[in-house]
CSV table of C-alpha atoms and ligand atoms in Angstrom, one decimal:
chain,number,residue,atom,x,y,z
A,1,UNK,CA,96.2,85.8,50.1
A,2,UNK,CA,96.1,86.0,53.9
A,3,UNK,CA,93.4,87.2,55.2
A,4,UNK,CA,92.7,87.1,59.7
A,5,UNK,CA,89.7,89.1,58.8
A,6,UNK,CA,88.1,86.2,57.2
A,7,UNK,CA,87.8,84.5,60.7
A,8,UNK,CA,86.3,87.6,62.5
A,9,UNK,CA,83.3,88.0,59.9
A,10,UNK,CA,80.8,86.9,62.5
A,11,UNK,CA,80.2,86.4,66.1
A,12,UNK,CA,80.0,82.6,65.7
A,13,UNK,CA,83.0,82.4,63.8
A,14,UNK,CA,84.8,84.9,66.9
A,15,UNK,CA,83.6,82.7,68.9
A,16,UNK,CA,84.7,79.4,67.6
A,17,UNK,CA,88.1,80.6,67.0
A,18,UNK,CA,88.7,82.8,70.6
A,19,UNK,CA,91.6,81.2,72.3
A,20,UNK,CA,90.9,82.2,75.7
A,21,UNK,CA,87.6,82.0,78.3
A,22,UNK,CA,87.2,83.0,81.7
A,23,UNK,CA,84.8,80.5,83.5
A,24,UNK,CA,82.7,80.8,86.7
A,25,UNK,CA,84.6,78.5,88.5
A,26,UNK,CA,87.9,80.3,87.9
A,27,UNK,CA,87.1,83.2,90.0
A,28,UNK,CA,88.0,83.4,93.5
A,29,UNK,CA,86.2,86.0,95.8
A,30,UNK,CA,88.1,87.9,98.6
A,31,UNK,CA,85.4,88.3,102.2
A,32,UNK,CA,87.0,90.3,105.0
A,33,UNK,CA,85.3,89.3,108.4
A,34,UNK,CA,85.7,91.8,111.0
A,35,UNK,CA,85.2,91.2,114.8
A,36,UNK,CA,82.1,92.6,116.3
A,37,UNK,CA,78.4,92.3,115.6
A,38,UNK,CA,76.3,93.8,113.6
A,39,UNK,CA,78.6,95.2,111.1
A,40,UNK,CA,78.4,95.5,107.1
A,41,UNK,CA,80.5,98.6,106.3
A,42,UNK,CA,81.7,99.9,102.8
A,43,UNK,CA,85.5,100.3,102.7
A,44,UNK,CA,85.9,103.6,101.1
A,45,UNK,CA,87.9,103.0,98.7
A,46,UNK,CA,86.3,99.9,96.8
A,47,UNK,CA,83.0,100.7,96.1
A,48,UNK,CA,80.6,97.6,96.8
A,49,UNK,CA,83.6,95.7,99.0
A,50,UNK,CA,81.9,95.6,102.7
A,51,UNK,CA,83.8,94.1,105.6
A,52,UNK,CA,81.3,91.6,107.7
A,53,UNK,CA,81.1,90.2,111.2
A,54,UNK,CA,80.4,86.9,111.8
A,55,UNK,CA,76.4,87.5,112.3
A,56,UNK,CA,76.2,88.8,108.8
A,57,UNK,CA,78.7,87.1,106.7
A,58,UNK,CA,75.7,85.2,105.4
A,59,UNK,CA,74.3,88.5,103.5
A,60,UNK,CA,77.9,88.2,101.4
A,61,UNK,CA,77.8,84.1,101.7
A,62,UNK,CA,74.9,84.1,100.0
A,63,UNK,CA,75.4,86.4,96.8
A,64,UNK,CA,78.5,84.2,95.9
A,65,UNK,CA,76.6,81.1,96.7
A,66,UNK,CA,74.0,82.6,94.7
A,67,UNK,CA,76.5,83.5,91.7
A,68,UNK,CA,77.5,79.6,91.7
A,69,UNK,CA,80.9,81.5,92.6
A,70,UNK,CA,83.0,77.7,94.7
A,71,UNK,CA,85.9,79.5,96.5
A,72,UNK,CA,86.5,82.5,98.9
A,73,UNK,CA,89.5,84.2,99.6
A,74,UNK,CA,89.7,84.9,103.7
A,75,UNK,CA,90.7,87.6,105.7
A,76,UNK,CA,89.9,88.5,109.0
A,77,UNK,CA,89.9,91.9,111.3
A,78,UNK,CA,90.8,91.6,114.6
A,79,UNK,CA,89.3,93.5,117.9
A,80,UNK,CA,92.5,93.6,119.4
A,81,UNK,CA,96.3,94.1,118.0
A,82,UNK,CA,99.5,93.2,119.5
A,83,UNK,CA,103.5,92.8,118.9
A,84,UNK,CA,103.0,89.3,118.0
A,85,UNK,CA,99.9,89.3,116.0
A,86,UNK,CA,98.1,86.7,118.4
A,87,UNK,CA,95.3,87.4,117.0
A,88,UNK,CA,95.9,84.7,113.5
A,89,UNK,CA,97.1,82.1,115.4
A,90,UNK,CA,94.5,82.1,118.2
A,91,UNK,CA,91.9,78.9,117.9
A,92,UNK,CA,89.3,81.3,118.1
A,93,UNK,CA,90.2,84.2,116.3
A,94,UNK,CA,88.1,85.5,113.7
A,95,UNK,CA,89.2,83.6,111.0
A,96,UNK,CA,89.1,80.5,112.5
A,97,UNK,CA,85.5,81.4,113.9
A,98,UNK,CA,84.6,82.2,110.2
A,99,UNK,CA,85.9,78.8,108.6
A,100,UNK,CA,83.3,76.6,111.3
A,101,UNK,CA,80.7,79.0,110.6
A,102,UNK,CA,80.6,78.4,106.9
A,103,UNK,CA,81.7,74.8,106.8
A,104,UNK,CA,78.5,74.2,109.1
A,105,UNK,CA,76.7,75.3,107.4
A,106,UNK,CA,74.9,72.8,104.5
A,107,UNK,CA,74.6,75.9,102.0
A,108,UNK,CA,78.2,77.1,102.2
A,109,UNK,CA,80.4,74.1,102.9
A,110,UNK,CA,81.3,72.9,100.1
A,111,UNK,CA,82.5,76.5,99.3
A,112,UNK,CA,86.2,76.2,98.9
A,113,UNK,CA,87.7,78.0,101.5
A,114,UNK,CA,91.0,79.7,100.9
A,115,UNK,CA,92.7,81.1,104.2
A,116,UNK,CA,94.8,84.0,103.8
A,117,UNK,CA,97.9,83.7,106.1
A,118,UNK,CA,99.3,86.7,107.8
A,119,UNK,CA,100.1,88.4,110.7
A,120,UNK,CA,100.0,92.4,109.1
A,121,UNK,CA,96.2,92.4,110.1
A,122,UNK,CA,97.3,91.2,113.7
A,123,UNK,CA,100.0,93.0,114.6
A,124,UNK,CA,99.9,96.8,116.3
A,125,UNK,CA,102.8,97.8,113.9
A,126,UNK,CA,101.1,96.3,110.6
A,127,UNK,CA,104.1,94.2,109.8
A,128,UNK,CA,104.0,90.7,107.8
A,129,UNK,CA,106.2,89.4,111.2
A,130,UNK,CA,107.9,89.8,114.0
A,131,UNK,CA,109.6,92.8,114.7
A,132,UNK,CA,113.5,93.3,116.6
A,133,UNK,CA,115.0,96.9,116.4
A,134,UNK,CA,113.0,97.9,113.7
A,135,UNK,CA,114.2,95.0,111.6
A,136,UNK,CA,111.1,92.6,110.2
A,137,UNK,CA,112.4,88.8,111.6
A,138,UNK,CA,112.4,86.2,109.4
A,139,UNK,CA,113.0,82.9,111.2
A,140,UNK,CA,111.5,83.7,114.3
A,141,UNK,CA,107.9,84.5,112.7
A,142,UNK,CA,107.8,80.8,110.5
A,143,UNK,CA,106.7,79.2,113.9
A,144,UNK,CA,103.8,81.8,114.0
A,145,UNK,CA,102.2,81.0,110.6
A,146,UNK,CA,102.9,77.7,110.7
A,147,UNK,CA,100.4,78.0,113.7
A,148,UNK,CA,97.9,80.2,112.0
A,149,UNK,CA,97.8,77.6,109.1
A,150,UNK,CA,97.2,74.9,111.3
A,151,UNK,CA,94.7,76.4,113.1
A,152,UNK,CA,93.2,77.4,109.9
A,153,UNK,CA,93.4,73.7,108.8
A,154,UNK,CA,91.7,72.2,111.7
A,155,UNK,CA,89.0,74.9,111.4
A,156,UNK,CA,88.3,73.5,108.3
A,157,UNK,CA,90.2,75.8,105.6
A,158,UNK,CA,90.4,74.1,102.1
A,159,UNK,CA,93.6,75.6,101.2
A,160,UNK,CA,96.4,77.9,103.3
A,161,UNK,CA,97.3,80.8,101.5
A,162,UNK,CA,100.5,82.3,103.2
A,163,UNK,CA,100.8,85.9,101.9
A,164,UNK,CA,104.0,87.3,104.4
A,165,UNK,CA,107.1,86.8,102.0
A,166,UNK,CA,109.3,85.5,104.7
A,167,UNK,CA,111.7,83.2,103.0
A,168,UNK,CA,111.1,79.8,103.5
A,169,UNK,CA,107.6,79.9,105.2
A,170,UNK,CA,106.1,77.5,102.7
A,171,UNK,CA,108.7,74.5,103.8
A,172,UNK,CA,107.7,75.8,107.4
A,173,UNK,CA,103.7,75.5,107.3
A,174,UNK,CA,104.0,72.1,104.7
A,175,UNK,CA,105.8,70.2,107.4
A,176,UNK,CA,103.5,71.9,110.4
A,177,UNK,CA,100.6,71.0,108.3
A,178,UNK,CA,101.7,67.3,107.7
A,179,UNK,CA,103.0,67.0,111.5
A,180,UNK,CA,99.4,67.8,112.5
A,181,UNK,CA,97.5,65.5,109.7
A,182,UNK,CA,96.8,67.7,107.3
A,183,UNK,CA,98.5,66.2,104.3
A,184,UNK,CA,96.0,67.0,101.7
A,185,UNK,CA,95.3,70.6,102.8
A,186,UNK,CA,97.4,72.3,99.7
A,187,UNK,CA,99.2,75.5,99.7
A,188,UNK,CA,98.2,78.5,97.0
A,189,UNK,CA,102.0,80.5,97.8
A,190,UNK,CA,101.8,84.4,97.5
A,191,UNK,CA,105.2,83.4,95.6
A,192,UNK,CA,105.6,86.7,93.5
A,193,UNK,CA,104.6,89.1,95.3
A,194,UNK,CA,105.5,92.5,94.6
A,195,UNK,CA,105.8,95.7,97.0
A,196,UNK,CA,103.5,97.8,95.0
A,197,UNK,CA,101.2,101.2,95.4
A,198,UNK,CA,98.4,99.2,94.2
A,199,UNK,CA,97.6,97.4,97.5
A,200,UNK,CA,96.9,101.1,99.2
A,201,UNK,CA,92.6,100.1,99.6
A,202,UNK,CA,93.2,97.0,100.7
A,203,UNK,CA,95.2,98.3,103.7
A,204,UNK,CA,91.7,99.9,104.0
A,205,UNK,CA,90.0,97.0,103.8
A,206,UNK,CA,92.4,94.8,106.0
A,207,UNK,CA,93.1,97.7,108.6
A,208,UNK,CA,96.8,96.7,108.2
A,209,UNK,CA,99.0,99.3,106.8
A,210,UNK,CA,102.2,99.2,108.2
A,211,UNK,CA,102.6,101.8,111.3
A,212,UNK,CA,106.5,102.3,110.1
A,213,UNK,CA,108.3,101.8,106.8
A,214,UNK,CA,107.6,100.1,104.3
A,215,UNK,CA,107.6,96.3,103.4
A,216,UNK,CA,110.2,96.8,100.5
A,217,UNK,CA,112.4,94.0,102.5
A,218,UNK,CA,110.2,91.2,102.4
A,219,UNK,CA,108.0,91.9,99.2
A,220,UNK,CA,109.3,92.1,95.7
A,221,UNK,CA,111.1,95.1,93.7
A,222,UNK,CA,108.9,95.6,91.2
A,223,UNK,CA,111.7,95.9,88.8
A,224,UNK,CA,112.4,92.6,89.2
A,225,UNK,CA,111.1,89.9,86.6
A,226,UNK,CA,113.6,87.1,87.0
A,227,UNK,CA,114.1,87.0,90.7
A,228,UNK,CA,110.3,86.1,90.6
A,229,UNK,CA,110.8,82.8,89.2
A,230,UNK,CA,113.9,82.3,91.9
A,231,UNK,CA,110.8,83.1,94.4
A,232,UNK,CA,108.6,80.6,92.6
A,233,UNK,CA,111.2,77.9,92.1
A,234,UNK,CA,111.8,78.1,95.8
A,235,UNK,CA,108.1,77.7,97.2
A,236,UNK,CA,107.5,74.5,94.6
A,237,UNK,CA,110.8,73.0,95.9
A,238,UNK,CA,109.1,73.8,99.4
A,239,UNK,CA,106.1,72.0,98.7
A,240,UNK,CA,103.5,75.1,97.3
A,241,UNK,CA,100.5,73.6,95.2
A,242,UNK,CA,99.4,76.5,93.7
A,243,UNK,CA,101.2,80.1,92.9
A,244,UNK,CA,99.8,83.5,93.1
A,245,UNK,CA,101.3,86.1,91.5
A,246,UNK,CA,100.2,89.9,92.6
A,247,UNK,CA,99.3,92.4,91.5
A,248,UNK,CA,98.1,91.2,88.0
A,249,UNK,CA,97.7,94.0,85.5
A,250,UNK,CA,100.8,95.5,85.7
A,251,UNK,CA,102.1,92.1,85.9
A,252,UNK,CA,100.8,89.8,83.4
A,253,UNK,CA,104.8,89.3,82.3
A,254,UNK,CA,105.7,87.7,85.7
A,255,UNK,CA,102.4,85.4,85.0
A,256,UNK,CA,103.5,84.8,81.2
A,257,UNK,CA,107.0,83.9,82.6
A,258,UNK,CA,105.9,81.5,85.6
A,259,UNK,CA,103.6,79.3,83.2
A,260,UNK,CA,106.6,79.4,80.4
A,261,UNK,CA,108.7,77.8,83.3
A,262,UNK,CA,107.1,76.0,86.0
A,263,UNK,CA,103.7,73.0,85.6
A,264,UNK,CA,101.8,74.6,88.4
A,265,UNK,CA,98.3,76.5,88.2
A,266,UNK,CA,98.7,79.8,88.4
A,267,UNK,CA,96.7,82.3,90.4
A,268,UNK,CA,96.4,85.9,89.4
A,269,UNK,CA,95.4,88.6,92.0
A,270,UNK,CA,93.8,90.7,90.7
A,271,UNK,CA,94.3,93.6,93.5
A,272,UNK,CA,92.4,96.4,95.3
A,273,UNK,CA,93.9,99.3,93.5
A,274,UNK,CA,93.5,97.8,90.3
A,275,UNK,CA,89.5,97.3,91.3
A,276,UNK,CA,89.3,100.7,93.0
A,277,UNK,CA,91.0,102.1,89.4
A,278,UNK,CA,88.2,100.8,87.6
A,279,UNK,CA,85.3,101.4,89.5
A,280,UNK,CA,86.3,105.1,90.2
A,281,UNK,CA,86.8,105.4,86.2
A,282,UNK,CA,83.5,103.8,85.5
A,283,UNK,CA,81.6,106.0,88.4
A,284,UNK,CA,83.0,108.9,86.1
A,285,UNK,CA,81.4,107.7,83.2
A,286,UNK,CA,84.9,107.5,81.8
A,287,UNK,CA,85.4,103.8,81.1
A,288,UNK,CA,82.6,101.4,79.9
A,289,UNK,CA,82.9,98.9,83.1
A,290,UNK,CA,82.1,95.8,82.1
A,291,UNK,CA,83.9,95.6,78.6
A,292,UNK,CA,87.4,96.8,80.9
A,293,UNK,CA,86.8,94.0,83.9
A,294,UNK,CA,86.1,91.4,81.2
A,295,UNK,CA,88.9,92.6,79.2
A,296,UNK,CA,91.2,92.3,82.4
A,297,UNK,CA,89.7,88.7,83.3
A,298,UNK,CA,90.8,87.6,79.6
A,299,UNK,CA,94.5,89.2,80.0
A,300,UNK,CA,94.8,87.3,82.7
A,301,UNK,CA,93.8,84.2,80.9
A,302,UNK,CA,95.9,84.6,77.8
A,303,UNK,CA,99.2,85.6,80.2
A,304,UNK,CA,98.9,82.0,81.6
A,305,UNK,CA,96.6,82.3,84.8
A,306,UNK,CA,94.5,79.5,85.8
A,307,UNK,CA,92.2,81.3,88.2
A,308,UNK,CA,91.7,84.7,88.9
A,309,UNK,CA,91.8,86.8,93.0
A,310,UNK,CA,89.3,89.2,92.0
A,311,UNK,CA,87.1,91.6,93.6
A,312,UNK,CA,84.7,92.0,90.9
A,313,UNK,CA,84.0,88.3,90.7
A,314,UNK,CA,80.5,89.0,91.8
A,315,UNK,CA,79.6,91.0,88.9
A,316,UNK,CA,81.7,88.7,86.6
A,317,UNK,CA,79.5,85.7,87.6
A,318,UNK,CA,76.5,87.8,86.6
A,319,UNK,CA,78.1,88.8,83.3
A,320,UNK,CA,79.0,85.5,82.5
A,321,UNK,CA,75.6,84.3,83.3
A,322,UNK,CA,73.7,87.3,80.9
A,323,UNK,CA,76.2,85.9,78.2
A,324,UNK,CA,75.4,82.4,77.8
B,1,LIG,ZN1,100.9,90.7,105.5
């Protein structure tokens, strides 16, 4: 007779027949630098997620260093906003300011460095590009991020992580990153990325919500499943390396999908509202923290994600670490 409970009799036998692990060096940590000195502030709505400048991004360097966490996620906050969001494609922007910093230093080099590329966090009107009459410009804002990533390249940036949703920016910023040298610098695509309310604290976080409208016509309808493999089919056949698809909860079908069709590791992000859920649950007393995030990190595993975008990574390294 069939029995699965024979296999579940003891936490050895669990454990030798679990299917799916998350591992340390799966995790990839989100840092927001901010212009100015001096500065370690909370953003409000995710508890424990602190926006640094420069001078003391080695208090947050240092804890994922520490945690044996290898990659960061990067995004910077400018001083100053304009139309055109010269602020991600200047040489000495934050985020290219950030990526010296750390690859100068002999305890954070070798951190793999993932640059986040954008002009939303730039631009006064908190768009992904260029604006004309109200109307978000595709063509006309590829030259800008193909900029931004090869300024992020040259900075040292392991990896360019293009997160606009203009159509055919990953073609754009391959051949401005091969013109320029860098022909090993990969690209992780924000290929499926959906317009979604979860992304509300990190427009906190980023000081980027959009001043007008919404970004409904360059992200993803969320009811849209198979137009997301049309998105990823499009940035592999444009050269992407790696392909994120956000958010991850409510999304784990898109992730199934992508791995059932496409040899590429996948990246889940696991997004601010989906970490502000949590820890606002879990402040309550409502939810038991750790079991949930874990549980997450695992769902994200068994839908076909490689790595994991996650804000909790800190406190997943240390459970990881308590369980061995
Ligand atoms: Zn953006």
């Amino acid at each position: 007779m069939d029995r699965t409970r024979r296999l579940r009799r003891t936490e050895n036998l669990r454990s030798m027949v679990r299917e799916n692990h998350i591992r340390v060096d799966e995790l990839i940590y989100p840092v927001f630098v901010i212009a100015g000195k001096d500065i370690c502030k909370e953003v409000s709505s995710m508890p424990g997620i602190n926006q640094y400048s420069l001078d003391r991004l080695h208090e947050e360097l240092d804890r994922v260093v520490d945690a044996k966490i290898k990659s960061i996620l990067l995004f910077g906050i400018p001083d100053h906003k304009d139309e055109v969001g010269s602020g991600a494609y200047d040489a000495h922007g934050i985020v290219p300011e950030a990526i010296r910093y750390i690859k100068s230093q002999d305890k954070y080099k070798d951190l793999v460095v993932v640059a986040d590329v954008c002009l939303c966090e730039y631009t006064s009107h908190g768009h992904c590009g260029l604006i004309k009459g109200g109307e978000i410009l595709n063509d006309e804002t590829l030259p800008l991020l193909a900029k931004a990533s090869v300024e992020y390249a040259k900075a040292g940036a392991d990896i360019i992580a293009p997160s606009d949703m203009m159509d055919k920016r990953v073609g754009a910023i391959r051949k401005a990153l091969d013109e320029a040298g860098y022909i090993n610098t990969p690209i992780m695509s924000y290929s499926a990325k959906f317009a979604s309310g979860y992304y509300g604290p990190f427009r906190d976080a980023a000081h980027s919500a959009p001043g007008f409208g919404d970004r409904k016509t360059y992200q993803m309808d969320p009811a849209n499943g198979r137009e997301a493999m049309r998105e990823v089919e499009e940035d592999l056949k444009e050269g992407a390396d790696l392909i994120i698809a956000k958010p991850a909860m409510a999304y784990s079908d898109i992730i199934r999908d992508i791995a059932n069709n496409f040899n590429v590791p996948i990246v889940a992000y696991n997004v601010s509202g989906e970490y502000s859920m949590v820890k606002a649950a879990a402040a309550e007393g409502w939810i038991d923290e750790k079991k949930i995030v874990m549980e997450n990190m695992i769902s994200f595993k068994r839908a076909g994600a490689k790595m994991v975008i996650t804000y909790h990574a800190l406190d997943v390294a240390k459970w990881l670490k308590e369980d061995e």
